[in-house]
mmCIF file of C-alpha atoms in Angstrom:
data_model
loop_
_atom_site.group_PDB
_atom_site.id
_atom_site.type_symbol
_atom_site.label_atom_id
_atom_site.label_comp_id
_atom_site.label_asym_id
_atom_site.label_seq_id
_atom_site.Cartn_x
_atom_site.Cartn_y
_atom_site.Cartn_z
ATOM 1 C CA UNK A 1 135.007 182.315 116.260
ATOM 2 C CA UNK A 2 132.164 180.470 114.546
ATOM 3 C CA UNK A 3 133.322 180.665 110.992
ATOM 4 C CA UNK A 4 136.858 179.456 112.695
ATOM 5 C CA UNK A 5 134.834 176.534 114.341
ATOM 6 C CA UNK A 6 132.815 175.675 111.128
ATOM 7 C CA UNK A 7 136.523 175.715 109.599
ATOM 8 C CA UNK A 8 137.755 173.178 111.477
ATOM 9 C CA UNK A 9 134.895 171.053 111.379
ATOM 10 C CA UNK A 10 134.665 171.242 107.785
ATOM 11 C CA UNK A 11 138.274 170.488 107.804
ATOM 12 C CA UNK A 12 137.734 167.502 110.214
ATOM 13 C CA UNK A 13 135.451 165.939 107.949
ATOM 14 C CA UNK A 14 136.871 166.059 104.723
ATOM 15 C CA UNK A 15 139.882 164.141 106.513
ATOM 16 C CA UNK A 16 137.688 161.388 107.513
ATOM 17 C CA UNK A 17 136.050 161.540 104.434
ATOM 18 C CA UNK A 18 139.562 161.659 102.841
ATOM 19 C CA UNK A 19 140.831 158.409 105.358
ATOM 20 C CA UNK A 20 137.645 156.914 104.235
ATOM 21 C CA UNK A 21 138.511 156.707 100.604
ATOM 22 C CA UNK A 22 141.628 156.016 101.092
ATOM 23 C CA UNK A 23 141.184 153.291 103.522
ATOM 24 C CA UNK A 24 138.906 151.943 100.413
ATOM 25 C CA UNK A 25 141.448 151.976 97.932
ATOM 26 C CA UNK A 26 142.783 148.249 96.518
ATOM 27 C CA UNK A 27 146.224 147.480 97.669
ATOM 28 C CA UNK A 28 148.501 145.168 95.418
ATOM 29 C CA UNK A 29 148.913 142.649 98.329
ATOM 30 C CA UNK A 30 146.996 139.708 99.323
ATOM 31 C CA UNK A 31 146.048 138.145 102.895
ATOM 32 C CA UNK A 32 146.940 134.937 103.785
ATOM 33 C CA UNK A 33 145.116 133.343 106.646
ATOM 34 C CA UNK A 34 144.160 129.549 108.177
ATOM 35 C CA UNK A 35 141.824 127.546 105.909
ATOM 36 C CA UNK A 36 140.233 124.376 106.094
ATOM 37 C CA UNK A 37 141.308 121.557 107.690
ATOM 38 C CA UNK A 38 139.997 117.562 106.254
ATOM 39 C CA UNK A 39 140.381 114.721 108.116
ATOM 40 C CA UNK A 40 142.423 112.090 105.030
ATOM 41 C CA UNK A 41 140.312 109.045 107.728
ATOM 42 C CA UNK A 42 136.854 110.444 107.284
ATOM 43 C CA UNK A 43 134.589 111.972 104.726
ATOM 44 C CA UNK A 44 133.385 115.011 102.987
ATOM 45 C CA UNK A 45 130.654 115.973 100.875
ATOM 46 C CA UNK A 46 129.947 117.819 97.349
ATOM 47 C CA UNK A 47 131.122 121.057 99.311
ATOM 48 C CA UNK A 48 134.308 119.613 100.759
ATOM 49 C CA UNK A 49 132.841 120.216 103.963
ATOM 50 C CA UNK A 50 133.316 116.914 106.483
ATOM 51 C CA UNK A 51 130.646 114.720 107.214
ATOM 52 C CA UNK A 52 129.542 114.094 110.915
ATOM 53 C CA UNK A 53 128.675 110.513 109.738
ATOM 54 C CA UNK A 54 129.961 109.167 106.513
ATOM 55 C CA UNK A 55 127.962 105.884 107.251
ATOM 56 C CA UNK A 56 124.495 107.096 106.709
ATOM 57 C CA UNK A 57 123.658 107.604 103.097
ATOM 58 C CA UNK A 58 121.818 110.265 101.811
ATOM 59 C CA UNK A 59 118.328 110.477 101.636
ATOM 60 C CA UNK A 60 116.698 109.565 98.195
ATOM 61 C CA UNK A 61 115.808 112.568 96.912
ATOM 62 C CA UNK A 62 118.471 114.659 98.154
ATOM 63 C CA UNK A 63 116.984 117.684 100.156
ATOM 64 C CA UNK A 64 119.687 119.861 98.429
ATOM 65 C CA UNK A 65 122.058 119.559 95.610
ATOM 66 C CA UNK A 66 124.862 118.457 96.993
ATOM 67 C CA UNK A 67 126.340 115.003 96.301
ATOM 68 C CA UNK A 68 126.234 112.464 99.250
ATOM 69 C CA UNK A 69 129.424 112.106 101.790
ATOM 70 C CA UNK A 70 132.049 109.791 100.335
ATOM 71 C CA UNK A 71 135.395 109.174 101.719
ATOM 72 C CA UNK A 72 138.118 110.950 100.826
ATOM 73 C CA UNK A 73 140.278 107.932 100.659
ATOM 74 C CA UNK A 74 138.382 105.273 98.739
ATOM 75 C CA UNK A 75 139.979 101.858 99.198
ATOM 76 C CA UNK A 76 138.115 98.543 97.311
ATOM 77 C CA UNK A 77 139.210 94.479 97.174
ATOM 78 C CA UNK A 78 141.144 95.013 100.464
ATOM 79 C CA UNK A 79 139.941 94.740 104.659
ATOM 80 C CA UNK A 80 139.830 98.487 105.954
ATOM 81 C CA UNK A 81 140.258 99.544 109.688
ATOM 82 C CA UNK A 82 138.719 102.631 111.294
ATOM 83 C CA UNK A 83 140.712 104.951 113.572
ATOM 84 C CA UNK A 84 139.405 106.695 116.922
ATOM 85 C CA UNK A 85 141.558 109.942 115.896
ATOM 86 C CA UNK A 86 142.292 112.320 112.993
ATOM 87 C CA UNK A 87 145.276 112.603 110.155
ATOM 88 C CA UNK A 88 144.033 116.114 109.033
ATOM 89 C CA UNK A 89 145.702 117.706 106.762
ATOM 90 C CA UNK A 90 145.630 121.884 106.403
ATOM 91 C CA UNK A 91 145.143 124.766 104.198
ATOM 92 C CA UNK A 92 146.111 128.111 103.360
ATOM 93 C CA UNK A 93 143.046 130.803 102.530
ATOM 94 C CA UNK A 94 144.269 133.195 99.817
ATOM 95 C CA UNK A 95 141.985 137.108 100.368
ATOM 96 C CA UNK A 96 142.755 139.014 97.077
ATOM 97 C CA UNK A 97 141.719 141.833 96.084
ATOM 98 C CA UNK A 98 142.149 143.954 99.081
ATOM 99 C CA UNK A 99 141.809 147.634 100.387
ATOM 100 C CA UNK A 100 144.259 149.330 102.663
ATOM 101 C CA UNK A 101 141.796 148.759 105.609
ATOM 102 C CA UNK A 102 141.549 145.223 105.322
ATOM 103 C CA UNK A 103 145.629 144.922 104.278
ATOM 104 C CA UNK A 104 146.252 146.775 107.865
ATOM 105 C CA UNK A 105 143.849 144.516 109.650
ATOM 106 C CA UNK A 106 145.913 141.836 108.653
ATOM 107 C CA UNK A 107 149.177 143.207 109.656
ATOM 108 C CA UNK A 108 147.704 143.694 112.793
ATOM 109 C CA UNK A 109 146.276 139.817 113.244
ATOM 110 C CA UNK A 110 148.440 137.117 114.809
ATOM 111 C CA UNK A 111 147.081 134.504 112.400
ATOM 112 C CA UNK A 112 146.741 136.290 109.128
ATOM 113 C CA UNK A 113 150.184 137.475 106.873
ATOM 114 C CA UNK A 114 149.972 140.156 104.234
ATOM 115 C CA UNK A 115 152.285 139.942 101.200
ATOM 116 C CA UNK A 116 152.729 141.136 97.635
ATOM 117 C CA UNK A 117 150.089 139.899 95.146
ATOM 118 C CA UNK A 118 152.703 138.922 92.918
ATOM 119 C CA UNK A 119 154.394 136.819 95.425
ATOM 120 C CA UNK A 120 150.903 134.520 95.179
ATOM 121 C CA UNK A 121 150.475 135.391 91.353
ATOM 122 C CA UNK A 122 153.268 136.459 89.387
ATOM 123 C CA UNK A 123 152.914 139.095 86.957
ATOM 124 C CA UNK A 124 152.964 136.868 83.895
ATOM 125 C CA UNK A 125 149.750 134.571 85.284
ATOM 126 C CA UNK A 126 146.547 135.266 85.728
ATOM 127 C CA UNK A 127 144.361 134.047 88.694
ATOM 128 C CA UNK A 128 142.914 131.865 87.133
ATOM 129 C CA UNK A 129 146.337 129.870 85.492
ATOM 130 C CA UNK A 130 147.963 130.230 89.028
ATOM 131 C CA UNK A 131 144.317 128.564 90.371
ATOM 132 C CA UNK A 132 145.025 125.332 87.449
ATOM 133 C CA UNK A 133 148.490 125.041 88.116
ATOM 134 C CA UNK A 134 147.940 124.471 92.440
ATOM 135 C CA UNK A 135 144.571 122.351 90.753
ATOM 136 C CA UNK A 136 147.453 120.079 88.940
ATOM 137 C CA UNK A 137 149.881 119.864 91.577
ATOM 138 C CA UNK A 138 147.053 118.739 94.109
ATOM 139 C CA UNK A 139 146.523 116.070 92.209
ATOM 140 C CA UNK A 140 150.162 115.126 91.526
ATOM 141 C CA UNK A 141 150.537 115.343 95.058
ATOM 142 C CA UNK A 142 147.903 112.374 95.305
ATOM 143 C CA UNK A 143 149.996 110.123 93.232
ATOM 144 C CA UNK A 144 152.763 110.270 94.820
ATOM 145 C CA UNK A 145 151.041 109.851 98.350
ATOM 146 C CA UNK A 146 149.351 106.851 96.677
ATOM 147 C CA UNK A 147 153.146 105.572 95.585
ATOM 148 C CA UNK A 148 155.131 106.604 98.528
ATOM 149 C CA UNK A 149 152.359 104.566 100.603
ATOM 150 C CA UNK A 150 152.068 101.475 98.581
ATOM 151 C CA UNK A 151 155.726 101.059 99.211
ATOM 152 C CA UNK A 152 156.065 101.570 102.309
ATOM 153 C CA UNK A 153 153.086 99.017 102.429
ATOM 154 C CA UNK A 154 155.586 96.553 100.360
ATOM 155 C CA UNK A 155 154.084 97.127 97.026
ATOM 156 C CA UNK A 156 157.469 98.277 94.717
ATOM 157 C CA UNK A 157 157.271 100.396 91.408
ATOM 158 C CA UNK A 158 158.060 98.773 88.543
ATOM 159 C CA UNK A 159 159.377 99.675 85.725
ATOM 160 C CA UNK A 160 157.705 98.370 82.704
ATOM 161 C CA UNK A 161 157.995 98.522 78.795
ATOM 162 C CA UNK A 162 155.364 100.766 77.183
ATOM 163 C CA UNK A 163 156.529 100.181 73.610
ATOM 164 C CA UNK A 164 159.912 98.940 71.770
ATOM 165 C CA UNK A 165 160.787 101.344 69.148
ATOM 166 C CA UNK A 166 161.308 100.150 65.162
ATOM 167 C CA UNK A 167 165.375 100.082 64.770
ATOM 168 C CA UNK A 168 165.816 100.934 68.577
ATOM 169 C CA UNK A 169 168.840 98.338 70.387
ATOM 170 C CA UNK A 170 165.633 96.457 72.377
ATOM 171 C CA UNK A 171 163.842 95.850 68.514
ATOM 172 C CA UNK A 172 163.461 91.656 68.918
ATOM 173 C CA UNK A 173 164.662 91.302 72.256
ATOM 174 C CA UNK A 174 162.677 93.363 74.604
ATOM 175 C CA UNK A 175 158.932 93.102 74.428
ATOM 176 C CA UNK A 176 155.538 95.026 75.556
ATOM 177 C CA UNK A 177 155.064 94.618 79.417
ATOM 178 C CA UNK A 178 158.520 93.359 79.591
ATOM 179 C CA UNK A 179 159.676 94.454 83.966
ATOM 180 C CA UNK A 180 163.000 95.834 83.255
ATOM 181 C CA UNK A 181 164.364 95.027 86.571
ATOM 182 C CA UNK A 182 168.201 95.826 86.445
ATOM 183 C CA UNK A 183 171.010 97.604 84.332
ATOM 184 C CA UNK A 184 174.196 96.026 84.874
ATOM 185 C CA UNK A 185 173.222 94.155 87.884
ATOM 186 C CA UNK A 186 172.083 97.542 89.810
ATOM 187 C CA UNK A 187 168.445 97.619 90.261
ATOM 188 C CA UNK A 188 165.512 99.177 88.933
ATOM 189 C CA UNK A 189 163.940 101.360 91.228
ATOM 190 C CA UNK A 190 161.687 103.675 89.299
ATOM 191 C CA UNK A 191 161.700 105.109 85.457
ATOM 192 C CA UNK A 192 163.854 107.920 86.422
ATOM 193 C CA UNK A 193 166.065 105.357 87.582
ATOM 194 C CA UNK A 194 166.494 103.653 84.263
ATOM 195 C CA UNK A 195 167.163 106.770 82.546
ATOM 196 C CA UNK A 196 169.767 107.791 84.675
ATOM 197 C CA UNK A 197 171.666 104.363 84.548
ATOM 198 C CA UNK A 198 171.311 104.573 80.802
ATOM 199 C CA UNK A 199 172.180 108.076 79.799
ATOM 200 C CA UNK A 200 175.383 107.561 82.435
ATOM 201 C CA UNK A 201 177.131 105.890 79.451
ATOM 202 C CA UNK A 202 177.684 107.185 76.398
ATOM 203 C CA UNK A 203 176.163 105.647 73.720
ATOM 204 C CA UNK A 204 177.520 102.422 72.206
ATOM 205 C CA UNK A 205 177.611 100.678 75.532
ATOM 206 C CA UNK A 206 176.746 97.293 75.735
ATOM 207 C CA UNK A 207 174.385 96.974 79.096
ATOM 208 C CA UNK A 208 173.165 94.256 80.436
ATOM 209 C CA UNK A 209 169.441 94.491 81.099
ATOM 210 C CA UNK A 210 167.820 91.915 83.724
ATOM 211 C CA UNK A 211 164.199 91.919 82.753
ATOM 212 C CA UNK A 212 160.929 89.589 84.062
ATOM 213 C CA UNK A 213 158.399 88.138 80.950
ATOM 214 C CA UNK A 214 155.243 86.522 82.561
ATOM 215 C CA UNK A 215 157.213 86.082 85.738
ATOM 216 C CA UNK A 216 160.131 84.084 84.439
ATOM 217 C CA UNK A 217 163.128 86.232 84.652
ATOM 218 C CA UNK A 218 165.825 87.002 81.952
ATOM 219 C CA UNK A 219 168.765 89.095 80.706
ATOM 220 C CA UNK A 220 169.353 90.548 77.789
ATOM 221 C CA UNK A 221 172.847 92.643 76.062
ATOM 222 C CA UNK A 222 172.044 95.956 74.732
ATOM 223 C CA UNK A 223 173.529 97.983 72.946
ATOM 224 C CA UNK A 224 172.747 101.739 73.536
ATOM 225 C CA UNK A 225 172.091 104.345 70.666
ATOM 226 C CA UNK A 226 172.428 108.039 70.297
ATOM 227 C CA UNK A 227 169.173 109.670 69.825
ATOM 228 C CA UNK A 228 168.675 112.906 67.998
ATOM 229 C CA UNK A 229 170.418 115.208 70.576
ATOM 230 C CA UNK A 230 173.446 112.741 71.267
ATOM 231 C CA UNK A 231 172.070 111.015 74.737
ATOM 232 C CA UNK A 232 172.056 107.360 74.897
ATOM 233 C CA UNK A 233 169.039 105.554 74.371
ATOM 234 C CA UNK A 234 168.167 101.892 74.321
ATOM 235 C CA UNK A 235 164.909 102.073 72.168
ATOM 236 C CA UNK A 236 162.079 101.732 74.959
ATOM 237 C CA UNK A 237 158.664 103.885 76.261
ATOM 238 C CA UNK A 238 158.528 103.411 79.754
ATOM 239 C CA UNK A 239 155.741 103.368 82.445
ATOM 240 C CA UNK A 240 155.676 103.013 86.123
ATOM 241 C CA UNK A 241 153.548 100.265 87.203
ATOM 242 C CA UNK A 242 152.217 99.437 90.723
ATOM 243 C CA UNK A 243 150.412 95.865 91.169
ATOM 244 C CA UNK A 244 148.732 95.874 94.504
ATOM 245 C CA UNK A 245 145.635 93.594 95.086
ATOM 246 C CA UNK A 246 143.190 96.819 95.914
ATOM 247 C CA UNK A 247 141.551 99.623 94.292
ATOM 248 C CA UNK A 248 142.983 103.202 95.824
ATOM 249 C CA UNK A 249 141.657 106.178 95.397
ATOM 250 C CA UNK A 250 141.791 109.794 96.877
ATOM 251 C CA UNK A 251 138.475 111.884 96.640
ATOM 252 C CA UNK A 252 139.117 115.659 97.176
ATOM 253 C CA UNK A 253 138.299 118.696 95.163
ATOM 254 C CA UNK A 254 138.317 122.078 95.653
ATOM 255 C CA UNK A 255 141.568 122.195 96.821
ATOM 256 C CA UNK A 256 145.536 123.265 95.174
ATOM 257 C CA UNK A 257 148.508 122.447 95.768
ATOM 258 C CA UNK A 258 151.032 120.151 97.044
ATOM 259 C CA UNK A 259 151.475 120.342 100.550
ATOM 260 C CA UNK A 260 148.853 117.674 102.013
ATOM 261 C CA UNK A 261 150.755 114.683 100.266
ATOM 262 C CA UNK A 262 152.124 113.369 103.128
ATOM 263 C CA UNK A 263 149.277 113.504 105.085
ATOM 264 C CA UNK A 264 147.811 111.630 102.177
ATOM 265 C CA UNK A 265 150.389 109.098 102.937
ATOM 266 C CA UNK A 266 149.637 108.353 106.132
ATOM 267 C CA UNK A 267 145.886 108.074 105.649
ATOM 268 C CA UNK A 268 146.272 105.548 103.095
ATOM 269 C CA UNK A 269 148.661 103.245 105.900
ATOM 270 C CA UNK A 270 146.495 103.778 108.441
ATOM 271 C CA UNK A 271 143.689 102.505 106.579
ATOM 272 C CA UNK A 272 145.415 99.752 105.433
ATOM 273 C CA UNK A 273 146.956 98.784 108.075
ATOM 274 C CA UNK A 274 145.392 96.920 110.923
ATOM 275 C CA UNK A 275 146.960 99.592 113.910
ATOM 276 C CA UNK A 276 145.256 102.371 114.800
ATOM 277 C CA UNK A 277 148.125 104.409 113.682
ATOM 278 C CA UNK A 278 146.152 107.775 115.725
ATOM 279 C CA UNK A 279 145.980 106.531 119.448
ATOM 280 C CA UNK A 280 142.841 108.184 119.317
ATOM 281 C CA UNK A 281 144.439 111.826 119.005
ATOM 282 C CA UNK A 282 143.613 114.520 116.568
ATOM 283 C CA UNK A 283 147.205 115.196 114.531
ATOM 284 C CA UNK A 284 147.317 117.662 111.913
ATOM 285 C CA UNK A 285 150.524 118.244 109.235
ATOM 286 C CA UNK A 286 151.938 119.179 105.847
ATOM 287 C CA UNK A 287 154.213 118.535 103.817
ATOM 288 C CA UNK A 288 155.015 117.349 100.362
ATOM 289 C CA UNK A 289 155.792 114.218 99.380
ATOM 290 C CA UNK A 290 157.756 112.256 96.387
ATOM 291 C CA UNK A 291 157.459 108.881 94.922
ATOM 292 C CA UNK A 292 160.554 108.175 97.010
ATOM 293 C CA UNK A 293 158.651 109.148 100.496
ATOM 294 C CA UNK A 294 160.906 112.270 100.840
ATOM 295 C CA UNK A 295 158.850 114.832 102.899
ATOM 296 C CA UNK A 296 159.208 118.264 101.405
ATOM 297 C CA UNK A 297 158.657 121.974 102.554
ATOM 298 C CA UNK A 298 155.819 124.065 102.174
ATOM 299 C CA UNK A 299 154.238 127.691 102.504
ATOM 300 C CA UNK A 300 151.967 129.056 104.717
ATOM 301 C CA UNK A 301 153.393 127.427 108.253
ATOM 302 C CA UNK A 302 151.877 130.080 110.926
ATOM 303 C CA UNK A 303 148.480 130.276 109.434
ATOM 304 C CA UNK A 304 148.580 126.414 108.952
ATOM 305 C CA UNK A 305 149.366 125.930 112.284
ATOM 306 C CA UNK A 306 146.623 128.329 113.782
ATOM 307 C CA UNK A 307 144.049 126.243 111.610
ATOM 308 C CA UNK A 308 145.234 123.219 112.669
ATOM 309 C CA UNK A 309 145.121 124.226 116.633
ATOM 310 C CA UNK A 310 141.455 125.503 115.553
ATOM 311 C CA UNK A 311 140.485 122.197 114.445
ATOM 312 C CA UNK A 312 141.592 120.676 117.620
ATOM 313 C CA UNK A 313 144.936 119.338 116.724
ATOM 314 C CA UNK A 314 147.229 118.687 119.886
ATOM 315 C CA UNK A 315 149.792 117.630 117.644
ATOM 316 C CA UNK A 316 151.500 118.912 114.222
ATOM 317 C CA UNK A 317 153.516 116.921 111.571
ATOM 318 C CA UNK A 318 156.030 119.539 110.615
ATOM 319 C CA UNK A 319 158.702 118.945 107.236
ATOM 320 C CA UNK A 320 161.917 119.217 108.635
ATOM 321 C CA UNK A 321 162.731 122.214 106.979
ATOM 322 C CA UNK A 322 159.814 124.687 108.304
ATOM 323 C CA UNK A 323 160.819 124.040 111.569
ATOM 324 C CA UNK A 324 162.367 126.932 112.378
ATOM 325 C CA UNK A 325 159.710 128.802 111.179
ATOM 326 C CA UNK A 326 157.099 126.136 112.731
ATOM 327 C CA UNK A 327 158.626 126.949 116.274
ATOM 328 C CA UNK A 328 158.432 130.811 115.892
ATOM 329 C CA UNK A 329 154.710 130.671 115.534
ATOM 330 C CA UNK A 330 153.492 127.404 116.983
ATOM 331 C CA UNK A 331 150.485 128.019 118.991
ATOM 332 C CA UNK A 332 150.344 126.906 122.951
ATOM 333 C CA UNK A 333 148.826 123.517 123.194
ATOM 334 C CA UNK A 334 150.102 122.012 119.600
ATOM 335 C CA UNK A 335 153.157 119.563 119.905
ATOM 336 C CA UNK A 336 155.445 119.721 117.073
ATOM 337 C CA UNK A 337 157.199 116.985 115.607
ATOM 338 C CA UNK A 338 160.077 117.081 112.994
ATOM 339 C CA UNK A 339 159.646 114.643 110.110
ATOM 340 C CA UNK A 340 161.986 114.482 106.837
ATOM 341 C CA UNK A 341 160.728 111.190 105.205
ATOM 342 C CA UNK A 342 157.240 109.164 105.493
ATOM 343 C CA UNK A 343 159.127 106.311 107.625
ATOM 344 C CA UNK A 344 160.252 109.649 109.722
ATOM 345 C CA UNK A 345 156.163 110.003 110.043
ATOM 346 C CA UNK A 346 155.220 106.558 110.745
ATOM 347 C CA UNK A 347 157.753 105.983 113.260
ATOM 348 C CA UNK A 348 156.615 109.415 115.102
ATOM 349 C CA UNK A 349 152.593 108.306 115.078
ATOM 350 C CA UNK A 350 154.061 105.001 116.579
ATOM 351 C CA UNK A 351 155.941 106.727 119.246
ATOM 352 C CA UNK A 352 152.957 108.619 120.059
ATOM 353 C CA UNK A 353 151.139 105.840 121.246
ATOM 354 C CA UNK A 354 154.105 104.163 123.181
ATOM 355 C CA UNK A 355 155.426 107.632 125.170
ATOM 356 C CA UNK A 356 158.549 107.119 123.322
ATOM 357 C CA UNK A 357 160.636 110.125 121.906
ATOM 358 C CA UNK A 358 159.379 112.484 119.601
ATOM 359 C CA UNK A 359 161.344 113.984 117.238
ATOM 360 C CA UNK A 360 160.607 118.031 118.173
ATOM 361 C CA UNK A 361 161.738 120.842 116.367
#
């Protein structure tokens, strides 16, 4: 009976010991769970951690390393306003490198999702490119806040001439700086714009080209060429230009991808503009965002929303497309609101303030 006893204890134990290792052993998945939240209105510091008050500047020395609190939208040359409420935008917390414990403790949280580690970084990438490539679409993602808000603020993209090439149809009659403004009396409405009008044509087309020299406006015949590969060209670098009577800039590191452009957006309005586009609420959201102001869909919804609720949101931009998604995991006490374009945004943070209709998922 005892050596049957010290059988089954030995046996018991080397099981544990056996679950133990086991339950040690990496996984090839990753855990997904809520990250930080930043308030686009207010400020953070070297960390990207927020400020309590962006006002005070730091003491001279610095007790620690870190830089002083600066705003994450910087805007210069132009009157400011200051909202009661919050525009934060959220985040996604990536957990590689995990063991079969921690990959079932995350099947068994409500925030937290566990997927394939190639689903986050593909086979062919390392961490690290995966890491510079979110990096670079952050900061796209800026730009095209910064253009999608400027024109909704009424400052248009341009279209302007970069350089005139040698033997190209615009040689003599388009110059440097030159606003190309039309093609065949259809306007300009951004470089892609321009290429599309052109390369619609085959080449030997005679277009007419409405441009703007020093503010006097013009038109000029051209007549397109066939580049190298056989698409139409009429002999021009391009650049999109902005002219707006401020300085703009977003401040924020430590952060990838795209998905907080529209939230981006809307800080830059509400700054700008003399409303306090908040009502005093804290709103989360996500989304991307084009030059155009289309709001895009992201990754990430559930855990986005817990974060957001955690950072005491009470409402939640959502891009029309996660809704579905957005619904089947919206926390109790966060609002959601469908938005497809930045107008789609505005108009929703004005309706918030008047009781009018929201549009809901």
């Amino acid at each position: 009976m005892r050596r049957r006893g010290l059988t089954v204890l030995l046996g018991a134990l080397l099981t544990l010991l056996l679950g133990w290792q086991i339950g040690r052993a990496d996984v090839p998945y990753v855990a997904l769970s809520p990250g930080p939240t930043v308030d686009t209105l207010g400020a953070v510091n070297g960390s990207g951690d927020t400020c309590t008050d962006p006002a005070t500047p730091a003491p001279s020395p610095p007790p620690s390393p870190e830089p002083a609190c600066q705003l994450v939208i910087q805007i210069t040359g132009a009157p400011t306003t200051e909202s009661k409420g919050q525009l934060r935008m959220v985040t996604v917390s990536v957990q590689s490198g995990m063991t079969l414990l921690e990959a079932i403790r995350g099947w068994l949280s409500g925030e937290d999702a566990v997927v394939p580690r190639k689903l986050i970084y593909p086979e062919n990438k390392t961490e690290q490119e995966v890491e510079q490539e979110n990096k670079q679409e952050f900061e796209n993602s800026q730009t095209s806040a910064e253009t999608a808000a400027l024109k909704f603020l009424g400052y248009q993209v341009q279209v302007a001439v970069s350089q005139v090439t040698a033997g190209g149809a615009a040689e003599g009659k388009l110059q440097t700086d030159d606003i190309i403004e039309s093609v065949d009396g259809v306007a300009v409405t951004s470089p892609q714009s321009l290429l599309d009008m052109v390369r619609a044509k085959p080449a030997g087309t005679t277009l007419r080209i409405g441009y703007a020299r020093g503010g006097a406006k013009s038109t000029v015949d051209l007549v397109s060429k066939a580049a190298d590969d056989g698409s139409p060209r009429i002999g021009v670098g391009i650049k999109a230009v902005q002219p707006h009577p401020f300085e703009l800039r977003i401040k924020l590191d430590k952060i990838g991808g795209p998905s907080a452009g529209m939230m981006f957006a809307l800080g830059i309005i509400d700054k700008v503009k003399p409303e306090d586009m908040t009502h005093g609420k804290v709103i989360a959201g996500t989304g991307t965002i084009d030059d155009e102001g289309r709001v895009g869909a992201i990754g990430g919804v559930p855990q986005k929303l817990h974060g957001a609720k955690e950072a005491g949101a009470t409402v939640f931009l959502v891009p029309a497309a996660n809704c579905a998604e957005a619904k089947a995991n919206v926390p109790d006490g966060l609002t959601l609101v469908k938005v497809g374009t930045l107008d789609e945004a505005v108009k929703a943070l004005d309706a918030l303030g008047t009781g009018g209709p929201l549009p809901s998922c």
